[in-house]
CSV table of C-alpha atoms in Angstrom, one decimal:
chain,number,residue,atom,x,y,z
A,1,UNK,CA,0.0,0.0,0.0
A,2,UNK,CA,1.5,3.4,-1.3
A,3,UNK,CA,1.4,6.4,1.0
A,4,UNK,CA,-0.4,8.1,-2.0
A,5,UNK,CA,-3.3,5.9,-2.2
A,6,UNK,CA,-3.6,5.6,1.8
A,7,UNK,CA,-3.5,9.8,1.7
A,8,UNK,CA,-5.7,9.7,-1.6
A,9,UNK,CA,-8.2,7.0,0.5
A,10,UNK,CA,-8.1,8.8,3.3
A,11,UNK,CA,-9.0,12.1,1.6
A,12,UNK,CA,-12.0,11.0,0.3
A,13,UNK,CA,-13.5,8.6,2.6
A,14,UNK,CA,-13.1,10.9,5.9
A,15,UNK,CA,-14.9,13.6,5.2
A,16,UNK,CA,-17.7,11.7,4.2
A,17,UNK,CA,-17.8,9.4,6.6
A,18,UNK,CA,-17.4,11.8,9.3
A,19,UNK,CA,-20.7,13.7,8.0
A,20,UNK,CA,-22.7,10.4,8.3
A,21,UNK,CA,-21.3,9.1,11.9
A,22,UNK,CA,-20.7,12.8,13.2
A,23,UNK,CA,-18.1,10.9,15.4
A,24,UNK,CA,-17.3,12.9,18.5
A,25,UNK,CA,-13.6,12.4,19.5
A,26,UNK,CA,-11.6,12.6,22.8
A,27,UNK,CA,-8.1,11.7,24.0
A,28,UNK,CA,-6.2,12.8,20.3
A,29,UNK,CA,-3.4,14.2,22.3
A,30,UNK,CA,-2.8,10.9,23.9
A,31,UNK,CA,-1.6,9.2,20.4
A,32,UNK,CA,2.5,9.6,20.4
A,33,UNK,CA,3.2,11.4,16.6
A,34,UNK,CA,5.6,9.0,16.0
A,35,UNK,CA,7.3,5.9,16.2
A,36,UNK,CA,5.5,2.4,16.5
A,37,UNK,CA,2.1,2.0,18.8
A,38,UNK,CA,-0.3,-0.1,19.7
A,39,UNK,CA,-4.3,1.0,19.2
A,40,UNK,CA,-6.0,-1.4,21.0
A,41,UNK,CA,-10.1,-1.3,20.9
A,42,UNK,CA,-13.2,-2.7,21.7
A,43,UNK,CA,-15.1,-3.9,19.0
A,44,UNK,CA,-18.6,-3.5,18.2
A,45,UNK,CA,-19.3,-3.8,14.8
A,46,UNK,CA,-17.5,-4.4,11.2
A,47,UNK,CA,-17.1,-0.1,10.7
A,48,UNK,CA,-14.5,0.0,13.7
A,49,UNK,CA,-11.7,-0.7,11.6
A,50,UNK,CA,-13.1,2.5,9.4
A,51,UNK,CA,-13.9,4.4,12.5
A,52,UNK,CA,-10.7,4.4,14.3
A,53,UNK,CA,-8.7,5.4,11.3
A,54,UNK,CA,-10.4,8.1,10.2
A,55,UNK,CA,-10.0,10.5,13.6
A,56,UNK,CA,-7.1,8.9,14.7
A,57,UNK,CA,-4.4,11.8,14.1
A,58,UNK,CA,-1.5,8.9,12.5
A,59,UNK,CA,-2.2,6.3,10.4
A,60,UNK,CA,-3.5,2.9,11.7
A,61,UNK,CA,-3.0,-0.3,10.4
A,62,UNK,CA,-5.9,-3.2,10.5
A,63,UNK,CA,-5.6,-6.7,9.5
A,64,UNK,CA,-8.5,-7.5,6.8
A,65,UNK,CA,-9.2,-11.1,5.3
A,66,UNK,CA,-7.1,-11.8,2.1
A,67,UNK,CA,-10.5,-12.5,0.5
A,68,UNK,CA,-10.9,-8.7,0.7
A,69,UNK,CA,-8.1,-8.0,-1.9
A,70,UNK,CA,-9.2,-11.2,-4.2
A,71,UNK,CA,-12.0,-10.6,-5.7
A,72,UNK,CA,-12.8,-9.8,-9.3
A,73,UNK,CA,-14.7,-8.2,-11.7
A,74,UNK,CA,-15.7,-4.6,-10.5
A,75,UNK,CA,-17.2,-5.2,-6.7
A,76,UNK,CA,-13.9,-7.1,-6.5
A,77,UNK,CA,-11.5,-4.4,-7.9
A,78,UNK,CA,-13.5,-1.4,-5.3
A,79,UNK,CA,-13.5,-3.3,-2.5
A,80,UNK,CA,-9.6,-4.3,-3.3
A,81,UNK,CA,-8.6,-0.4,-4.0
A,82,UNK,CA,-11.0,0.7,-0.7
A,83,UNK,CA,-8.9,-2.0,1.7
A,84,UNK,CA,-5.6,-1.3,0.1
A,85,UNK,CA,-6.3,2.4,-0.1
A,86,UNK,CA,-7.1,2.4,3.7
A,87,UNK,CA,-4.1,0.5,4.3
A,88,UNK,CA,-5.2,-2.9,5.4
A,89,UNK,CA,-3.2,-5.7,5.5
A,90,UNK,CA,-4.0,-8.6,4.2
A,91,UNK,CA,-3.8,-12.6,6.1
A,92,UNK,CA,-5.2,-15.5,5.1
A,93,UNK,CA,-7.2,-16.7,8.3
A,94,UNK,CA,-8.1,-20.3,6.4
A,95,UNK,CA,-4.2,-21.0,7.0
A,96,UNK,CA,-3.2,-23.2,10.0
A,97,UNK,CA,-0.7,-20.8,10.9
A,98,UNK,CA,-3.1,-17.8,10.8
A,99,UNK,CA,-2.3,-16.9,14.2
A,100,UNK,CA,1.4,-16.4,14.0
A,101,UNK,CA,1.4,-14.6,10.4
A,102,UNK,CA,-1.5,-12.5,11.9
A,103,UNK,CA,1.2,-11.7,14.9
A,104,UNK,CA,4.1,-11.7,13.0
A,105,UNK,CA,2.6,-8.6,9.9
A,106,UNK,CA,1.6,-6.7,13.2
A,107,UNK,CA,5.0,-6.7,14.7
A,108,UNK,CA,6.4,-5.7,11.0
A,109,UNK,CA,3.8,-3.2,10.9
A,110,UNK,CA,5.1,-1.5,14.6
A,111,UNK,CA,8.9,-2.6,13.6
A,112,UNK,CA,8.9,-0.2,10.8
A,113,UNK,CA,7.2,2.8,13.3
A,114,UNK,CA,3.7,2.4,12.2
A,115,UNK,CA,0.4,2.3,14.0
A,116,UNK,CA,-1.3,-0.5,14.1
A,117,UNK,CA,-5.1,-1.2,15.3
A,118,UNK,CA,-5.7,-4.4,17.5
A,119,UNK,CA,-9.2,-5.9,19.5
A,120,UNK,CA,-8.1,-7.9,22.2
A,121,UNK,CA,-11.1,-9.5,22.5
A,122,UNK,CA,-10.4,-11.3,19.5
A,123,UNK,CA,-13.8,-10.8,17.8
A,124,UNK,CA,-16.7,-8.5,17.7
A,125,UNK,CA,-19.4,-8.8,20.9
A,126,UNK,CA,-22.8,-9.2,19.6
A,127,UNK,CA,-24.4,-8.6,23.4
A,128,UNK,CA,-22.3,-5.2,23.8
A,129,UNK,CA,-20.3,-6.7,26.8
A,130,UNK,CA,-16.5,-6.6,27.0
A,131,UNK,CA,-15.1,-9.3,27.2
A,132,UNK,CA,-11.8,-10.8,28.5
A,133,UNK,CA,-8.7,-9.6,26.6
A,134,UNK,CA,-6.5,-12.2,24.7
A,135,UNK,CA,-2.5,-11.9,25.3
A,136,UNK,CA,-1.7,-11.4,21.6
A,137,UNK,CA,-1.6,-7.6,22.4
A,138,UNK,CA,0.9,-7.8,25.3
A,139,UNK,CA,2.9,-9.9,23.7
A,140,UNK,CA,3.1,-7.1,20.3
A,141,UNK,CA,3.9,-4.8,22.6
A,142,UNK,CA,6.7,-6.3,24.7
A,143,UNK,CA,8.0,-7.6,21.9
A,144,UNK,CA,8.2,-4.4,20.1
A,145,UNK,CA,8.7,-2.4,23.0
A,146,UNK,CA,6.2,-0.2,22.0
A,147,UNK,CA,3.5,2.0,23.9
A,148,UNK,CA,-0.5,0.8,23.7
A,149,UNK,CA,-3.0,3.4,23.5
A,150,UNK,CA,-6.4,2.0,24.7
A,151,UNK,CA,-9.3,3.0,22.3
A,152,UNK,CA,-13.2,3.0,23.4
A,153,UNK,CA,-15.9,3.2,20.9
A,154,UNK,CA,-19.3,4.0,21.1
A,155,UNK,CA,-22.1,3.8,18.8
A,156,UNK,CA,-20.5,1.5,16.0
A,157,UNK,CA,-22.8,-0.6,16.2
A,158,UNK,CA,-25.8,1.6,15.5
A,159,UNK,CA,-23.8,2.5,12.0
A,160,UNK,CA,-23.8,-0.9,11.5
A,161,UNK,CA,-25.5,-3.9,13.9
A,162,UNK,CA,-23.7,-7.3,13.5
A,163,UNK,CA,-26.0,-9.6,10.8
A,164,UNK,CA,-26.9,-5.4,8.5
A,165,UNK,CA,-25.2,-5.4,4.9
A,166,UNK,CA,-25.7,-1.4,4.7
A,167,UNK,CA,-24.2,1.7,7.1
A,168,UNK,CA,-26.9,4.0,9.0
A,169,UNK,CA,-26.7,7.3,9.9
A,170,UNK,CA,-25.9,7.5,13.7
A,171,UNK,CA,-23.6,9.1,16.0
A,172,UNK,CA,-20.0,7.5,17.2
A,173,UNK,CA,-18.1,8.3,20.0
A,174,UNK,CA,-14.4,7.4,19.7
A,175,UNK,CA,-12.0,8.2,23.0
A,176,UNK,CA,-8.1,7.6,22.7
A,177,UNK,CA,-7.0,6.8,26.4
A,178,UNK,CA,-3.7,7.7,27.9
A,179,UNK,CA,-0.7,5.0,26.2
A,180,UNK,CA,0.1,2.2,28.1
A,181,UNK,CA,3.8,1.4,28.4
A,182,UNK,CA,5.2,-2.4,28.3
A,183,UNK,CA,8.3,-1.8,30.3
A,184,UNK,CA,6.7,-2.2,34.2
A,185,UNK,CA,5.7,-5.9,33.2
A,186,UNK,CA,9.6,-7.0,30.9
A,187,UNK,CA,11.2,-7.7,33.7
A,188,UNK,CA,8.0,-10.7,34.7
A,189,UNK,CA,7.7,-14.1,33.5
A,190,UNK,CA,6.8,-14.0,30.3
A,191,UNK,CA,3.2,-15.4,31.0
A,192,UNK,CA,2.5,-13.6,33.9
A,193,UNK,CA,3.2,-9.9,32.1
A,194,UNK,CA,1.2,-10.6,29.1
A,195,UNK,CA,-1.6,-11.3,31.4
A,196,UNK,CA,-1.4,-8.7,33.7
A,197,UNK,CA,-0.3,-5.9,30.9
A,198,UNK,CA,-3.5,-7.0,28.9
A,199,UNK,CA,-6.0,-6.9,31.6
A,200,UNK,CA,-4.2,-3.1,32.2
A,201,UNK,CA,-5.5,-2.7,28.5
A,202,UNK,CA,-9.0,-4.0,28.6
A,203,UNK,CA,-9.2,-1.8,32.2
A,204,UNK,CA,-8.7,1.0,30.1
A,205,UNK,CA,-10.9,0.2,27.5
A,206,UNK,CA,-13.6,-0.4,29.5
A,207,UNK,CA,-13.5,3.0,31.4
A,208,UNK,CA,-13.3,4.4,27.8
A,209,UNK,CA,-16.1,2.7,26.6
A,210,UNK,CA,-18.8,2.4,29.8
A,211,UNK,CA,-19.4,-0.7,29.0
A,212,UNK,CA,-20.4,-3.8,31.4
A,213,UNK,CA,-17.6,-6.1,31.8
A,214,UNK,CA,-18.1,-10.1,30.9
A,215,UNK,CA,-15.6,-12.1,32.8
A,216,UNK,CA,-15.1,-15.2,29.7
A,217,UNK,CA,-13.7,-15.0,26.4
A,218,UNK,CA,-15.5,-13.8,23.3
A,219,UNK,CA,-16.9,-16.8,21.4
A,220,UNK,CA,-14.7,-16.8,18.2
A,221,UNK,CA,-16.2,-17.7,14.9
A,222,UNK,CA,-14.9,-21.2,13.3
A,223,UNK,CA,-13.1,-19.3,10.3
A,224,UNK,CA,-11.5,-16.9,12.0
A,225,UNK,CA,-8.1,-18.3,13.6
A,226,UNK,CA,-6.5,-15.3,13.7
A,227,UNK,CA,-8.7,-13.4,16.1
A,228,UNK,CA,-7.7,-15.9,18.5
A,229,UNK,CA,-4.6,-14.2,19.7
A,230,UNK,CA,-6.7,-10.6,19.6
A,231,UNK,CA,-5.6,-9.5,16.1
C-alpha cells in the first residue's frame, strides 16, 4: 500500500464518513506522533476498523481477510482499491498458521514505526459486553517495546448492527486513552506480564467505553483463527 493511495483514500472517505457518523472524539493528544504504537479497541461492529482510522491523528493499520483483496470483476476491484487504499493488511485466516502470520505482519507493521489497530477480545461482541482480553496484544507490545494506546468506541454498532449489509446514519463516540507502556511488566515471566499488561488494557478500554464487563472469552467464529490471539 503506497502512502499516495492511503493519503488519496483517506482524503476521500473521511470527510464523508465523518458527516454520516458525526463521530465525536476525545483523548487525540494521547496518540505519540511517531514511532510504532499499539491501538488497541473494543469492538462492536464491522465499521470499527473504518472508524478508528479516520480521527485517529497517525495512520492505523488493520488486518483484513485476504478474501478482501481477491475478488474480481468490479465489486472485486472497489473493494480491493478501498482496503488497500485504507491501508489494510492482508492474512489468510483459512491458513493453520493464521495466528502467527496474523502476529508476525503486526509486529512488522510497529517494527517499521507504524500504528497498528488491534481488539483484544479477539472478535466482535454481539451482546455489547466486553469481554476478556487475549494476550496477543501484550505480547506485540513487549516484543516491540512499543506503547498501547487504549481505544473505546461508542455507537459503532448503531452504524452498523452485526447480521446489516448497509451503514446508518448515527452518532459514534471514539475516545483515545492515555498510552500504556510495556516496560513495568519486561522484567516478569513471560506469561505472567502478558496477562497482567492486557488486563491493564481492557481496564482502560472499559473505562473508555462504559461498557459492562463479561468475565469469559469472546466466542470466536470457526473461520476466524487469527482473532484468537486478539488480532
Amino acid at each position: 500500500m503506497s502512502r499516495l493511495a492511503y493519503t488519496v483514500s483517506h482524503g476521500a472517505v473521511a470527510p464523508l464518513s465523518k458527516l454520516l457518523w458525526r463521530p465525536t472524539v476525545t483523548g487525540k493528544e494521547n496518540v505519540p506522533p511517531t514511532g510504532g504504537v499499539l491501538f488497541a479497541s473494543n469492538h462492536l461492529s464491522f465499521i470499527d476498523s473504518f472508524a478508528i482510522p479516520i480521527v485517529a491523528p497517525r495512520t492505523v493499520v488493520f488486518l483484513a481477510k485476504s478474501d478482501y483483496f481477491t475478488g474480481t470483476g468490479i465489486g472485486g476491484r472497489i473493494r480491493r482499491g478501498f482496503f488497500e487504499g485504507i491501508g489494510a493488511v492482508p492474512v489468510d485466516r483459512h491458513s493453520s498458521r493464521a495466528a502467527q502470520e496474523s502476529l508476525d505482519a503486526a509486529l512488522g507493521v510497529l517494527q517499521e514505526g507504524r500504528g497498528f489497530g488491534i481488539y483484544p477480545e479477539g472478535t466482535r461482541s454481539r451482546d455489547g459486553r466486553l469481554y476478556k482480553g487475549r494476550t496477543g496484544v501484550a505480547w506485540l507490545a513487549l516484543t516491540a517495546g512499543v506503547p498501547v494506546v487504549p481505544v473505546g468506541l461508542v455507537g459503532t454498532d448503531d452504524v452498523m448492527p452485526i447480521g446489516s449489509s448497509f451503514p446508518r446514519v448515527a452518532k459514534v463516540r471514539v475516545a483515545f486513552g492515555r498510552p500504556i507502556s510495556p516496560a513495568p511488566y519486561a522484567a516478569m515471566p513471560a506469561g505472567r506480564a502478558r496477562r497482567l499488561l492486557t488486563d491493564e488494557v481492557m481496564d482502560a478500554i472499559a473505562a473508555l467505553s462504559g461498557q459492562e464487563r463479561a468475565d469469559t472469552y469472546n466466542e470466536l467464529p470457526p473461520e476466524s483463527t487469527g482473532a484468537a490471539v486478539g488480532i
